[in-house]
C-alpha cells in the first residue's frame, strides 16, 4: 500500500500574530503543520507500525517556499519522502484537488490521508473533491482506522454519534482530533530528514488554475457596550440583563 498524506501550513496557535492595517501579516510568524493534517501523517505512520503492508508514505504540500518547513517536519516524523509544488498562488479546495488527484495517480497511491478541514480556511471540501476526481470512496471525520490487506476498517463521526465502516482500497480518509496523538520529531530523526528526498515540482506541471480568486481579508472588530449592572437587587439586575440581551444585543427573542 502506498499512502499519500497532504500537508498544509498554518500559524502556530501560540505564535504572536502581527496586524498590518486590516490584514494579518505572517512575516516572521512561526508556522506549523495544520493540526488536522498532522493527524493524517501520524495515522499513516501508525498503520505501517501496526503491521499494515505499507510500501511507502509520501507527503505532498502545495504552497510558497516556507511550506518546505512543514514537509521537513513530516519527514522527521517518519514520512519516506516529500513532494513540494512550490507556488505563491492561492488555490481553492477544488483547484487544489486537481493537483492532489494527479499526484496520487502518478505515485500509484492507494490511500490519501488529509485533515478534515484547514485551521485557517475552514474548508472541508478538499477530501471530497479529491475523492470525486479519482472516483474513490471517502471517509470523513475518522476517529479510528486500521488496515487488513486491501481493506480499511474504522469509525467516523456522524451527527448523532459515530458509526463503523469497512471499505476497500483505494480510498480517501480525512482525519480529525482524537484519531491519534501526533509524535514529536526527535533530534536524530530531524537530522535523518535532511537526507530524505524533497522533490520540487513546478505548478505548471499540473496545468491548474484556481477558479476562486483571493481578494482580501479584514480583521473582525467587536465593539464593547461597557454597561455595568448594579447587582444590589438581584431581581432588578436579572431583569436589566434580560432587557439588554433582548433589546440591545438582540441575542434573545
Coordinates of N, CA and C in Angstrom, one line a residue:
X1 N 0.8 -1.2 0.0 CA 0.0 0.0 0.0 C 0.9 1.2 0.0
X2 N 0.6 2.2 -0.9 CA 1.3 3.5 -0.9 C 0.3 4.5 -0.4
X3 N 0.8 5.3 0.6 CA 0.0 6.3 1.2 C 0.5 7.7 0.8
X4 N -0.5 8.6 0.4 CA -0.2 10.0 0.2 C -0.8 10.8 1.3
X5 N 0.0 11.6 2.0 CA -0.5 12.5 3.0 C -0.4 13.9 2.6
X6 N -1.4 14.7 2.8 CA -1.3 16.1 2.4 C -1.0 17.0 3.6
X7 N 0.0 17.9 3.4 CA 0.5 18.7 4.5 C 0.2 20.2 4.1
X8 N -0.6 20.8 4.9 CA -0.8 22.3 4.8 C -0.1 23.0 6.0
X9 N 0.1 24.3 5.9 CA 0.8 25.0 6.9 C 0.0 26.2 7.4
X10 N -0.1 26.3 8.7 CA -0.9 27.4 9.3 C 0.0 28.0 10.5
X11 N -0.4 29.2 11.0 CA 0.3 29.8 12.1 C 0.2 28.9 13.3
X12 N 1.3 28.9 14.1 CA 1.3 28.2 15.4 C 0.3 28.8 16.3
X13 N -0.5 28.0 17.0 CA -1.6 28.6 17.8 C -1.0 29.5 18.9
X14 N 0.2 29.3 19.3 CA 0.8 30.2 20.3 C 1.7 31.3 19.8
X15 N 1.7 31.4 18.5 CA 2.5 32.5 17.9 C 1.8 33.9 18.0
X16 N 2.7 34.9 18.1 CA 2.1 36.3 18.1 C 1.9 36.7 16.7
X17 N 0.7 37.1 16.4 CA 0.3 37.4 15.0 C 0.3 39.0 14.9
X18 N 1.0 39.5 13.9 CA 1.0 40.9 13.6 C -0.1 41.3 12.8
X19 N -0.7 42.5 13.1 CA -1.7 43.1 12.3 C -1.2 44.3 11.5
X20 N -1.3 44.2 10.2 CA -0.8 45.3 9.4 C -2.0 46.0 8.7
X21 N -2.5 47.1 9.3 CA -3.7 47.7 8.7 C -4.9 46.8 9.1
X22 N -5.6 46.3 8.1 CA -6.7 45.5 8.4 C -6.4 44.0 7.9
X23 N -5.1 43.7 7.8 CA -4.7 42.4 7.3 C -3.8 41.7 8.3
X24 N -3.7 40.4 8.3 CA -2.8 39.6 9.1 C -1.5 39.6 8.4
X25 N -0.4 39.9 9.1 CA 0.9 39.9 8.5 C 1.7 38.7 9.1
X26 N 1.9 37.7 8.3 CA 2.5 36.4 8.8 C 4.0 36.4 8.7
X27 N 4.6 37.6 8.2 CA 6.1 37.7 8.1 C 6.7 37.5 9.5
X28 N 7.5 36.5 9.6 CA 8.2 36.3 10.9 C 7.4 35.4 11.9
X29 N 6.2 35.1 11.5 CA 5.3 34.3 12.4 C 5.7 32.8 12.3
X30 N 5.7 32.1 13.4 CA 6.0 30.7 13.4 C 4.9 29.9 12.7
X31 N 5.2 29.1 11.7 CA 4.2 28.3 11.0 C 4.5 26.9 11.3
X32 N 3.4 26.1 11.3 CA 3.5 24.7 11.6 C 2.6 23.9 10.7
X33 N 2.7 22.6 10.8 CA 1.7 21.7 10.0 C 0.3 21.9 10.6
X34 N -0.6 22.1 9.7 CA -2.0 22.1 10.2 C -2.3 20.9 11.1
X35 N -2.9 21.2 12.2 CA -3.1 20.1 13.2 C -3.9 18.9 12.6
X36 N -4.9 19.2 11.8 CA -5.7 18.1 11.2 C -4.9 17.3 10.3
X37 N -4.0 17.9 9.5 CA -3.2 17.2 8.6 C -2.1 16.4 9.3
X38 N -1.7 16.9 10.5 CA -0.7 16.2 11.3 C -1.3 14.9 11.8
X39 N -2.6 14.8 12.1 CA -3.2 13.6 12.5 C -3.2 12.6 11.3
X40 N -3.3 13.1 10.1 CA -3.2 12.2 8.9 C -1.8 11.6 8.7
X41 N -0.8 12.5 8.9 CA 0.6 12.0 8.8 C 0.9 10.9 9.9
X42 N 0.4 11.2 11.1 CA 0.7 10.3 12.2 C -0.1 9.0 12.0
X43 N -1.3 9.0 11.4 CA -2.0 7.8 11.2 C -1.4 6.9 10.1
X44 N -0.8 7.6 9.1 CA -0.1 6.8 8.1 C 1.1 6.0 8.7
X45 N 1.8 6.7 9.6 CA 2.9 6.0 10.3 C 2.5 4.9 11.2
X46 N 1.3 5.1 11.8 CA 0.8 4.1 12.8 C 0.3 2.9 12.0
X47 N -0.3 3.1 10.8 CA -0.7 2.0 10.0 C 0.5 1.1 9.7
X48 N 1.6 1.7 9.3 CA 2.8 0.9 9.0 C 3.3 0.2 10.2
X49 N 3.4 0.9 11.3 CA 3.9 0.4 12.6 C 3.0 -0.7 13.1
X50 N 1.7 -0.6 12.8 CA 0.8 -1.6 13.3 C 0.7 -2.9 12.5
X51 N 1.6 -3.0 11.5 CA 1.7 -4.2 10.7 C 1.1 -4.2 9.3
X52 N 0.4 -3.1 9.0 CA -0.1 -3.0 7.6 C 1.0 -3.0 6.6
X53 N 0.7 -3.5 5.4 CA 1.6 -3.6 4.3 C 1.8 -2.3 3.6
X54 N 2.5 -1.4 4.3 CA 2.7 0.0 3.7 C 4.1 0.0 3.1
X55 N 4.0 0.2 1.8 CA 5.2 0.2 1.0 C 6.0 1.5 1.1
X56 N 5.2 2.6 1.1 CA 5.8 4.0 1.1 C 4.8 5.0 1.6
X57 N 5.3 6.0 2.3 CA 4.5 7.1 2.7 C 5.1 8.4 2.1
X58 N 4.3 9.1 1.3 CA 4.7 10.3 0.7 C 3.9 11.5 1.2
X59 N 4.6 12.6 1.5 CA 3.9 13.8 1.9 C 3.9 14.8 0.8
X60 N 2.7 15.5 0.6 CA 2.6 16.4 -0.5 C 2.2 17.8 0.1
X61 N 2.8 18.9 -0.4 CA 2.4 20.2 0.0 C 2.4 21.1 -1.2
X62 N 1.4 22.0 -1.3 CA 1.3 23.0 -2.4 C 1.3 24.3 -1.7
X63 N 2.3 25.2 -2.0 CA 2.3 26.5 -1.4 C 3.7 27.1 -1.6
X64 N 3.9 28.3 -0.9 CA 5.2 29.0 -1.1 C 6.4 28.3 -0.5
X65 N 7.5 28.8 -0.6 CA 8.8 28.2 -0.2 C 8.8 27.8 1.3
X66 N 8.1 28.6 2.1 CA 8.2 28.3 3.5 C 7.4 27.0 3.9
X67 N 6.6 26.5 3.0 CA 5.9 25.3 3.3 C 6.9 24.1 3.4
X68 N 8.1 24.3 2.8 CA 9.1 23.3 2.9 C 9.4 22.9 4.4
X69 N 9.3 23.9 5.3 CA 9.5 23.6 6.7 C 8.5 22.5 7.2
X70 N 7.2 22.7 6.8 CA 6.2 21.7 7.2 C 6.5 20.3 6.7
X71 N 7.0 20.3 5.4 CA 7.4 19.0 4.8 C 8.6 18.4 5.6
X72 N 9.5 19.2 6.0 CA 10.7 18.7 6.7 C 10.2 18.1 8.1
X73 N 9.2 18.7 8.7 CA 8.7 18.2 9.9 C 8.0 16.8 9.7
X74 N 7.3 16.7 8.6 CA 6.6 15.4 8.2 C 7.7 14.3 8.0
X75 N 8.8 14.7 7.3 CA 9.9 13.8 7.1 C 10.5 13.3 8.4
X76 N 10.7 14.3 9.3 CA 11.3 14.0 10.6 C 10.3 13.1 11.4
X77 N 9.0 13.2 11.2 CA 8.1 12.3 11.9 C 8.2 10.9 11.4
X78 N 8.6 10.7 10.1 CA 8.8 9.4 9.6 C 8.4 9.1 8.2
X79 N 7.8 10.2 7.6 CA 7.4 10.0 6.2 C 8.7 9.7 5.3
X80 N 8.5 8.9 4.3 CA 9.7 8.4 3.5 C 10.2 9.5 2.6
X81 N 9.4 10.3 1.9 CA 9.8 11.3 1.0 C 8.7 12.3 0.8
X82 N 9.1 13.5 0.2 CA 8.1 14.6 0.1 C 8.1 15.2 -1.3
X83 N 7.0 15.8 -1.6 CA 6.8 16.5 -2.9 C 6.3 17.9 -2.6
X84 N 7.0 18.9 -3.1 CA 6.6 20.3 -2.8 C 6.3 20.9 -4.2
X85 N 5.0 21.3 -4.4 CA 4.6 22.1 -5.6 C 4.7 23.5 -5.1
X86 N 5.8 24.2 -5.5 CA 6.1 25.5 -4.9 C 5.4 26.6 -5.7
X87 N 4.6 27.3 -5.1 CA 3.8 28.4 -5.8 C 3.3 29.4 -4.7
X88 N 3.2 30.6 -5.1 CA 2.6 31.7 -4.3 C 1.1 31.9 -4.6
X89 N 0.7 31.1 -5.6 CA -0.8 31.2 -5.9 C -1.6 30.5 -4.8
X90 N -2.7 31.1 -4.5 CA -3.7 30.5 -3.5 C -4.7 29.7 -4.3
X91 N -4.7 28.4 -4.0 CA -5.6 27.5 -4.7 C -6.8 27.2 -3.8
X92 N -8.0 27.3 -4.4 CA -9.2 26.9 -3.6 C -9.2 25.4 -3.6
X93 N -10.1 24.8 -2.7 CA -10.1 23.4 -2.5 C -10.3 22.6 -3.8
X94 N -11.2 23.0 -4.6 CA -11.5 22.3 -5.9 C -10.3 22.3 -6.8
X95 N -9.6 23.5 -6.9 CA -8.4 23.5 -7.8 C -7.3 22.7 -7.2
X96 N -7.1 22.8 -5.9 CA -6.1 22.0 -5.2 C -6.3 20.5 -5.4
X97 N -7.6 20.1 -5.4 CA -7.8 18.7 -5.6 C -7.4 18.1 -6.9
X98 N -7.3 19.0 -7.9 CA -6.7 18.6 -9.2 C -5.3 18.1 -9.1
X99 N -4.5 18.9 -8.3 CA -3.1 18.5 -8.1 C -3.0 17.3 -7.2
X100 N -3.8 17.2 -6.2 CA -3.8 16.0 -5.3 C -4.1 14.7 -6.1
X101 N -5.1 14.8 -7.0 CA -5.5 13.7 -7.8 C -4.4 13.3 -8.8
X102 N -3.8 14.3 -9.4 CA -2.7 14.0 -10.4 C -1.5 13.3 -9.7
X103 N -1.1 13.8 -8.5 CA 0.0 13.3 -7.8 C -0.3 11.9 -7.3
X104 N -1.5 11.7 -6.8 CA -1.9 10.3 -6.4 C -1.9 9.3 -7.5
X105 N -2.3 9.8 -8.7 CA -2.3 8.9 -9.9 C -0.9 8.6 -10.3
X106 N 0.0 9.6 -10.3 CA 1.4 9.4 -10.8 C 2.2 8.5 -9.8
X107 N 1.8 8.7 -8.5 CA 2.6 7.9 -7.5 C 2.0 6.5 -7.2
X108 N 0.9 6.3 -7.8 CA 0.3 4.9 -7.6 C -0.2 4.8 -6.2
X109 N -0.8 5.9 -5.6 CA -1.2 5.8 -4.2 C -2.5 5.0 -4.1
X110 N -2.6 4.3 -3.0 CA -3.8 3.5 -2.6 C -4.6 4.2 -1.6
X111 N -4.0 5.1 -0.8 CA -4.7 5.7 0.3 C -4.3 7.2 0.4
X112 N -5.2 8.1 0.5 CA -4.9 9.5 0.7 C -5.4 9.9 2.1
X113 N -4.5 10.4 2.9 CA -4.9 10.8 4.3 C -4.6 12.3 4.4
X114 N -5.7 13.1 4.8 CA -5.5 14.5 5.0 C -6.5 15.0 6.1
X115 N -6.3 16.2 6.5 CA -7.2 16.7 7.6 C -8.6 17.0 7.1
X116 N -9.5 16.9 8.1 CA -10.9 17.1 7.7 C -11.2 18.5 7.3
X117 N -10.4 19.5 7.8 CA -10.5 20.9 7.4 C -9.2 21.5 7.7
X118 N -9.0 22.7 7.2 CA -7.8 23.5 7.4 C -8.1 24.6 8.5
X119 N -7.2 24.7 9.4 CA -7.4 25.6 10.6 C -7.7 27.0 10.2
X120 N -7.0 27.5 9.2 CA -7.2 29.0 8.9 C -8.1 29.2 7.7
X121 N -8.7 28.2 7.1 CA -9.5 28.3 5.9 C -10.9 27.7 6.2
X122 N -11.0 26.8 7.1 CA -12.2 26.1 7.5 C -12.9 25.4 6.3
X123 N -12.1 25.0 5.4 CA -12.7 24.3 4.2 C -12.8 22.8 4.6
X124 N -13.9 22.1 4.3 CA -14.0 20.7 4.4 C -14.1 20.0 3.1
X125 N -13.7 20.7 2.0 CA -14.1 20.3 0.6 C -13.0 19.5 0.0
X126 N -11.7 19.6 0.5 CA -10.6 19.0 -0.3 C -10.7 17.5 -0.4
X127 N -11.0 16.9 0.7 CA -11.1 15.4 0.7 C -12.1 14.9 -0.2
X128 N -13.3 15.5 -0.2 CA -14.4 15.1 -1.0 C -14.1 15.4 -2.5
X129 N -13.5 16.6 -2.8 CA -13.2 16.9 -4.2 C -12.1 16.0 -4.8
X130 N -11.1 15.6 -3.9 CA -10.1 14.7 -4.4 C -10.7 13.3 -4.7
X131 N -11.6 12.8 -3.8 CA -12.2 11.5 -3.9 C -13.0 11.5 -5.2
X132 N -13.8 12.6 -5.4 CA -14.6 12.6 -6.6 C -13.8 12.6 -7.9
X133 N -12.7 13.3 -7.9 CA -11.8 13.3 -9.1 C -11.3 11.9 -9.4
X134 N -10.9 11.2 -8.4 CA -10.3 9.9 -8.5 C -11.4 8.8 -8.6
X135 N -12.6 9.1 -8.3 CA -13.6 8.0 -8.3 C -13.5 7.1 -7.1
X136 N -12.9 7.6 -6.0 CA -12.6 6.7 -4.9 C -13.7 7.0 -3.8
X137 N -13.9 6.1 -2.9 CA -14.8 6.4 -1.7 C -14.1 7.3 -0.8
X138 N -14.8 8.0 0.0 CA -14.2 8.9 1.0 C -14.9 8.7 2.4
X139 N -14.0 8.6 3.4 CA -14.5 8.5 4.8 C -14.1 9.8 5.5
X140 N -15.1 10.4 6.1 CA -14.8 11.7 6.7 C -14.8 11.7 8.3
X141 N -14.1 12.6 8.9 CA -14.0 12.8 10.3 C -13.7 11.5 11.0
X142 N -12.7 10.8 10.6 CA -12.4 9.5 11.1 C -11.7 9.6 12.4
X143 N -12.2 8.8 13.4 CA -11.5 8.8 14.7 C -11.0 7.4 15.1
X144 N -11.0 6.5 14.1 CA -10.4 5.1 14.4 C -10.1 4.5 13.0
X145 N -9.0 3.9 12.8 CA -8.6 3.4 11.5 C -7.7 2.2 11.6
X146 N -7.9 1.2 10.9 CA -7.0 0.1 10.8 C -7.0 -0.5 9.4
X147 N -6.0 -1.3 9.0 CA -5.9 -1.8 7.7 C -5.7 -3.3 7.7
X148 N -6.4 -4.1 6.9 CA -6.1 -5.5 6.8 C -6.1 -5.9 5.3
X149 N -4.9 -6.0 4.8 CA -4.7 -6.2 3.3 C -5.2 -5.0 2.6
X150 N -6.1 -5.2 1.7 CA -6.6 -4.0 0.9 C -8.0 -3.5 1.5
X151 N -8.2 -3.8 2.7 CA -9.5 -3.3 3.4 C -9.2 -2.4 4.6
X152 N -9.9 -1.3 4.6 CA -9.8 -0.4 5.8 C -11.0 -0.6 6.6
X153 N -10.9 -0.6 7.9 CA -12.0 -0.5 8.8 C -11.8 0.6 9.8
X154 N -12.8 1.1 10.4 CA -12.7 2.2 11.4 C -14.0 2.7 11.8
X155 N -14.0 3.9 12.4 CA -15.2 4.6 12.8 C -15.0 6.1 12.4
X156 N -16.2 6.7 12.2 CA -16.1 8.2 12.0 C -17.4 8.8 12.6
X157 N -17.3 10.1 12.8 CA -18.4 10.8 13.5 C -19.5 11.1 12.5
X158 N -20.7 11.0 13.1 CA -21.9 11.4 12.4 C -22.7 12.3 13.3
X159 N -23.8 12.9 12.9 CA -24.5 13.9 13.7 C -24.9 13.4 15.1
X160 N -25.4 12.2 15.1 CA -25.9 11.7 16.4 C -25.0 10.6 17.0
X161 N -23.7 10.7 16.7 CA -22.7 9.8 17.4 C -21.6 9.4 16.4
X162 N -21.3 8.1 16.3 CA -20.3 7.7 15.3 C -20.7 6.3 14.8
X163 N -20.2 5.9 13.7 CA -20.6 4.7 13.1 C -19.3 4.0 12.5
X164 N -19.3 2.7 12.4 CA -18.2 1.9 11.9 C -18.3 1.8 10.4
X165 N -17.2 1.6 9.8 CA -17.2 1.4 8.3 C -16.1 0.4 7.9
X166 N -16.3 -0.1 6.7 CA -15.3 -1.0 6.1 C -15.3 -0.6 4.6
X167 N -14.2 -0.5 4.0 CA -14.1 0.0 2.7 C -12.8 -0.6 2.0
X168 N -12.9 -0.9 0.7 CA -11.8 -1.5 0.0 C -11.0 -0.3 -0.6
X169 N -9.6 -0.5 -0.6 CA -8.8 0.5 -1.2 C -8.9 0.4 -2.7
X170 N -8.6 1.6 -3.4 CA -8.1 2.8 -2.8 C -9.3 3.7 -2.2
X171 N -8.9 4.6 -1.4 CA -9.8 5.5 -0.7 C -9.2 6.7 -0.2
X172 N -10.0 7.7 0.1 CA -9.6 9.0 0.7 C -10.2 9.0 2.1
X173 N -9.3 9.3 3.1 CA -9.7 9.4 4.5 C -9.3 10.7 5.1
X174 N -10.3 11.4 5.7 CA -10.0 12.7 6.4 C -9.9 12.5 7.9
X175 N -8.9 13.1 8.5 CA -8.6 12.9 9.9 C -9.1 14.0 10.7
X176 N -9.2 13.7 12.0 CA -9.7 14.8 13.0 C -9.0 14.5 14.3
X177 N -9.2 15.5 15.2 CA -8.7 15.3 16.6 C -9.3 14.1 17.2
X178 N -8.5 13.3 17.9 CA -9.0 12.1 18.6 C -8.6 10.8 17.8
X179 N -8.2 11.0 16.5 CA -7.7 9.8 15.8 C -6.5 9.3 16.4
X180 N -5.6 10.1 16.8 CA -4.3 9.7 17.4 C -3.7 10.9 18.1
X181 N -2.5 10.7 18.6 CA -1.7 11.8 19.2 C -0.4 11.9 18.5
X182 N -0.3 12.9 17.6 CA 0.9 13.0 16.8 C 2.2 13.1 17.6
X183 N 3.2 12.4 17.1 CA 4.5 12.4 17.8 C 5.3 13.6 17.5
X184 N 6.3 13.9 18.4 CA 7.2 15.0 18.2 C 8.4 14.4 17.5
X185 N 8.9 15.0 16.5 CA 10.2 14.6 15.8 C 11.3 14.6 16.8
X186 N 12.1 13.5 16.8 CA 13.3 13.5 17.7 C 14.4 14.2 17.0
X187 N 15.5 14.6 17.7 CA 16.6 15.2 17.1 C 17.3 14.3 16.0
X188 N 17.5 13.0 16.4 CA 18.1 12.1 15.3 C 17.2 12.0 14.1
X189 N 15.9 12.0 14.2 CA 15.1 11.9 13.1 C 15.0 13.2 12.3
X190 N 15.2 14.3 13.0 CA 15.3 15.6 12.3 C 16.6 15.6 11.4
X191 N 17.6 15.1 12.0 CA 18.9 15.0 11.2 C 18.7 14.1 10.0
X192 N 18.1 12.9 10.2 CA 17.9 12.0 9.1 C 17.0 12.6 8.0
X193 N 16.0 13.4 8.4 CA 15.1 14.0 7.5 C 15.8 14.9 6.5
X194 N 16.9 15.5 6.8 CA 17.7 16.3 5.9 C 18.2 15.6 4.7
X195 N 18.4 14.2 4.9 CA 18.9 13.4 3.8 C 17.8 12.8 2.9
X196 N 16.5 12.9 3.4 CA 15.4 12.3 2.6 C 15.1 13.2 1.4
X197 N 14.5 12.6 0.4 CA 14.1 13.3 -0.8 C 13.0 14.3 -0.6
X198 N 13.2 15.5 -1.0 CA 12.1 16.5 -1.0 C 12.1 17.1 -2.5
X199 N 11.2 16.5 -3.3 CA 11.2 16.9 -4.7 C 10.4 18.2 -4.9
X200 N 11.0 19.0 -5.8 CA 10.3 20.3 -6.1 C 9.6 20.1 -7.5
X201 N 8.3 20.4 -7.5 CA 7.6 20.4 -8.8 C 7.1 21.8 -9.2
X202 N 7.2 22.1 -10.4 CA 6.6 23.3 -10.9 C 5.1 23.2 -11.0
X203 N 4.4 24.2 -10.6 CA 2.9 24.2 -10.7 C 2.4 24.0 -12.1
X204 N 3.2 24.5 -13.1 CA 2.8 24.4 -14.5 C 2.7 22.9 -14.9
X205 N 3.4 22.0 -14.2 CA 3.3 20.6 -14.5 C 1.9 20.1 -14.4
X206 N 1.1 20.7 -13.6 CA -0.3 20.2 -13.3 C -1.4 21.0 -14.0
X207 N -1.0 22.1 -14.7 CA -2.0 22.9 -15.5 C -3.3 23.2 -14.7
X208 N -3.1 23.7 -13.6 CA -4.3 24.0 -12.7 C -4.4 25.5 -12.5
X209 N -5.6 26.0 -12.7 CA -5.8 27.4 -12.5 C -6.9 27.5 -11.4
X210 N -6.7 28.3 -10.4 CA -7.8 28.4 -9.3 C -9.0 29.1 -9.9
X211 N -10.2 28.6 -9.6 CA -11.4 29.2 -10.1 C -11.9 30.3 -9.1
X212 N -11.4 30.3 -7.9 CA -11.8 31.3 -6.9 C -10.6 32.2 -6.7
X213 N -10.7 33.5 -6.9 CA -9.6 34.4 -6.7 C -9.7 35.0 -5.3
X214 N -8.6 35.0 -4.6 CA -8.5 35.6 -3.3 C -8.4 37.1 -3.5
X215 N -9.3 37.9 -2.8 CA -9.3 39.3 -3.0 C -8.7 40.0 -1.8
X216 N -9.2 39.9 -0.6 CA -8.6 40.5 0.6 C -9.1 39.8 1.8
X217 N -8.7 40.3 3.0 CA -9.2 39.9 4.3 C -9.3 41.0 5.2
X218 N -10.2 41.0 6.1 CA -10.3 42.1 7.1 C -10.4 41.5 8.5
X219 N -9.9 42.2 9.5 CA -9.9 41.8 10.9 C -11.3 42.1 11.4
X220 N -11.8 41.1 12.1 CA -13.1 41.3 12.7 C -13.0 42.2 13.9
X221 N -13.8 43.2 14.0 CA -13.7 44.1 15.2 C -15.0 44.0 16.0
X222 N -14.9 44.0 17.3 CA -16.1 43.9 18.1 C -16.2 45.1 19.1
X223 N -17.3 45.8 19.0 CA -17.5 47.0 19.9 C -18.0 46.5 21.3
X224 N -17.5 47.1 22.3 CA -18.0 46.8 23.7 C -19.0 47.9 24.1
X225 N -20.1 47.5 24.7 CA -21.1 48.4 25.2 C -20.6 49.0 26.5
X226 N -19.8 48.3 27.3 CA -19.3 48.8 28.6 C -20.4 49.2 29.5
X227 N -21.4 48.5 29.6 CA -22.5 48.8 30.5 C -22.4 48.0 31.8
X228 N -22.5 48.6 32.9 CA -22.4 47.9 34.2 C -23.8 47.7 34.8
X229 N -24.1 46.6 35.4 CA -25.3 46.3 36.0 C -25.1 46.3 37.5
X230 N -25.9 47.0 38.2 CA -25.8 47.1 39.7 C -26.5 45.8 40.2
X231 N -25.7 45.0 41.0 CA -26.2 43.7 41.4 C -26.7 43.8 42.9
X232 N -27.0 44.9 43.4 CA -27.5 45.0 44.8 C -28.9 44.4 44.9
X233 N -29.7 44.6 43.8 CA -31.0 44.0 43.8 C -31.0 42.9 42.7
X234 N -30.8 41.6 43.1 CA -30.7 40.5 42.1 C -31.8 40.4 41.1
X235 N -33.0 40.7 41.6 CA -34.2 40.6 40.7 C -34.1 41.7 39.6
X236 N -33.8 42.9 40.1 CA -33.7 44.0 39.1 C -32.6 43.8 38.2
X237 N -31.4 43.3 38.7 CA -30.3 43.1 37.8 C -30.6 42.0 36.8
X238 N -31.3 41.0 37.1 CA -31.6 39.9 36.2 C -32.5 40.5 35.1
X239 N -33.5 41.3 35.5 CA -34.4 41.9 34.5 C -33.7 42.8 33.6
X240 N -32.7 43.6 34.1 CA -32.0 44.5 33.3 C -31.1 43.8 32.3
X241 N -30.5 42.7 32.8 CA -29.6 41.8 31.9 C -30.5 41.3 30.8
X242 N -31.6 40.7 31.1 CA -32.5 40.2 30.0 C -32.9 41.3 29.0
X243 N -33.2 42.5 29.5 CA -33.6 43.6 28.6 C -32.4 43.9 27.7
X244 N -31.2 44.0 28.2 CA -30.0 44.3 27.4 C -29.8 43.2 26.3
X245 N -29.9 41.9 26.8 CA -29.7 40.8 25.8 C -30.8 40.8 24.7
X246 N -32.0 41.2 25.1 CA -33.1 41.1 24.2 C -33.2 42.3 23.3
X247 N -33.0 43.5 23.8 CA -33.3 44.7 23.0 C -32.0 45.4 22.5
X248 N -30.8 45.2 23.1 CA -29.6 45.8 22.6 C -28.7 44.8 21.8
X249 N -28.4 43.7 22.5 CA -27.6 42.7 21.9 C -28.4 41.9 20.9
X250 N -29.7 41.8 21.1 CA -30.6 41.1 20.2 C -30.2 39.6 20.0
X251 N -29.7 39.0 21.1 CA -29.4 37.6 21.1 C -30.5 36.7 21.7
X252 N -31.5 37.4 22.2 CA -32.7 36.7 22.7 C -33.9 37.2 22.0
X253 N -34.9 36.3 21.8 CA -36.1 36.7 21.1 C -37.1 37.3 22.1

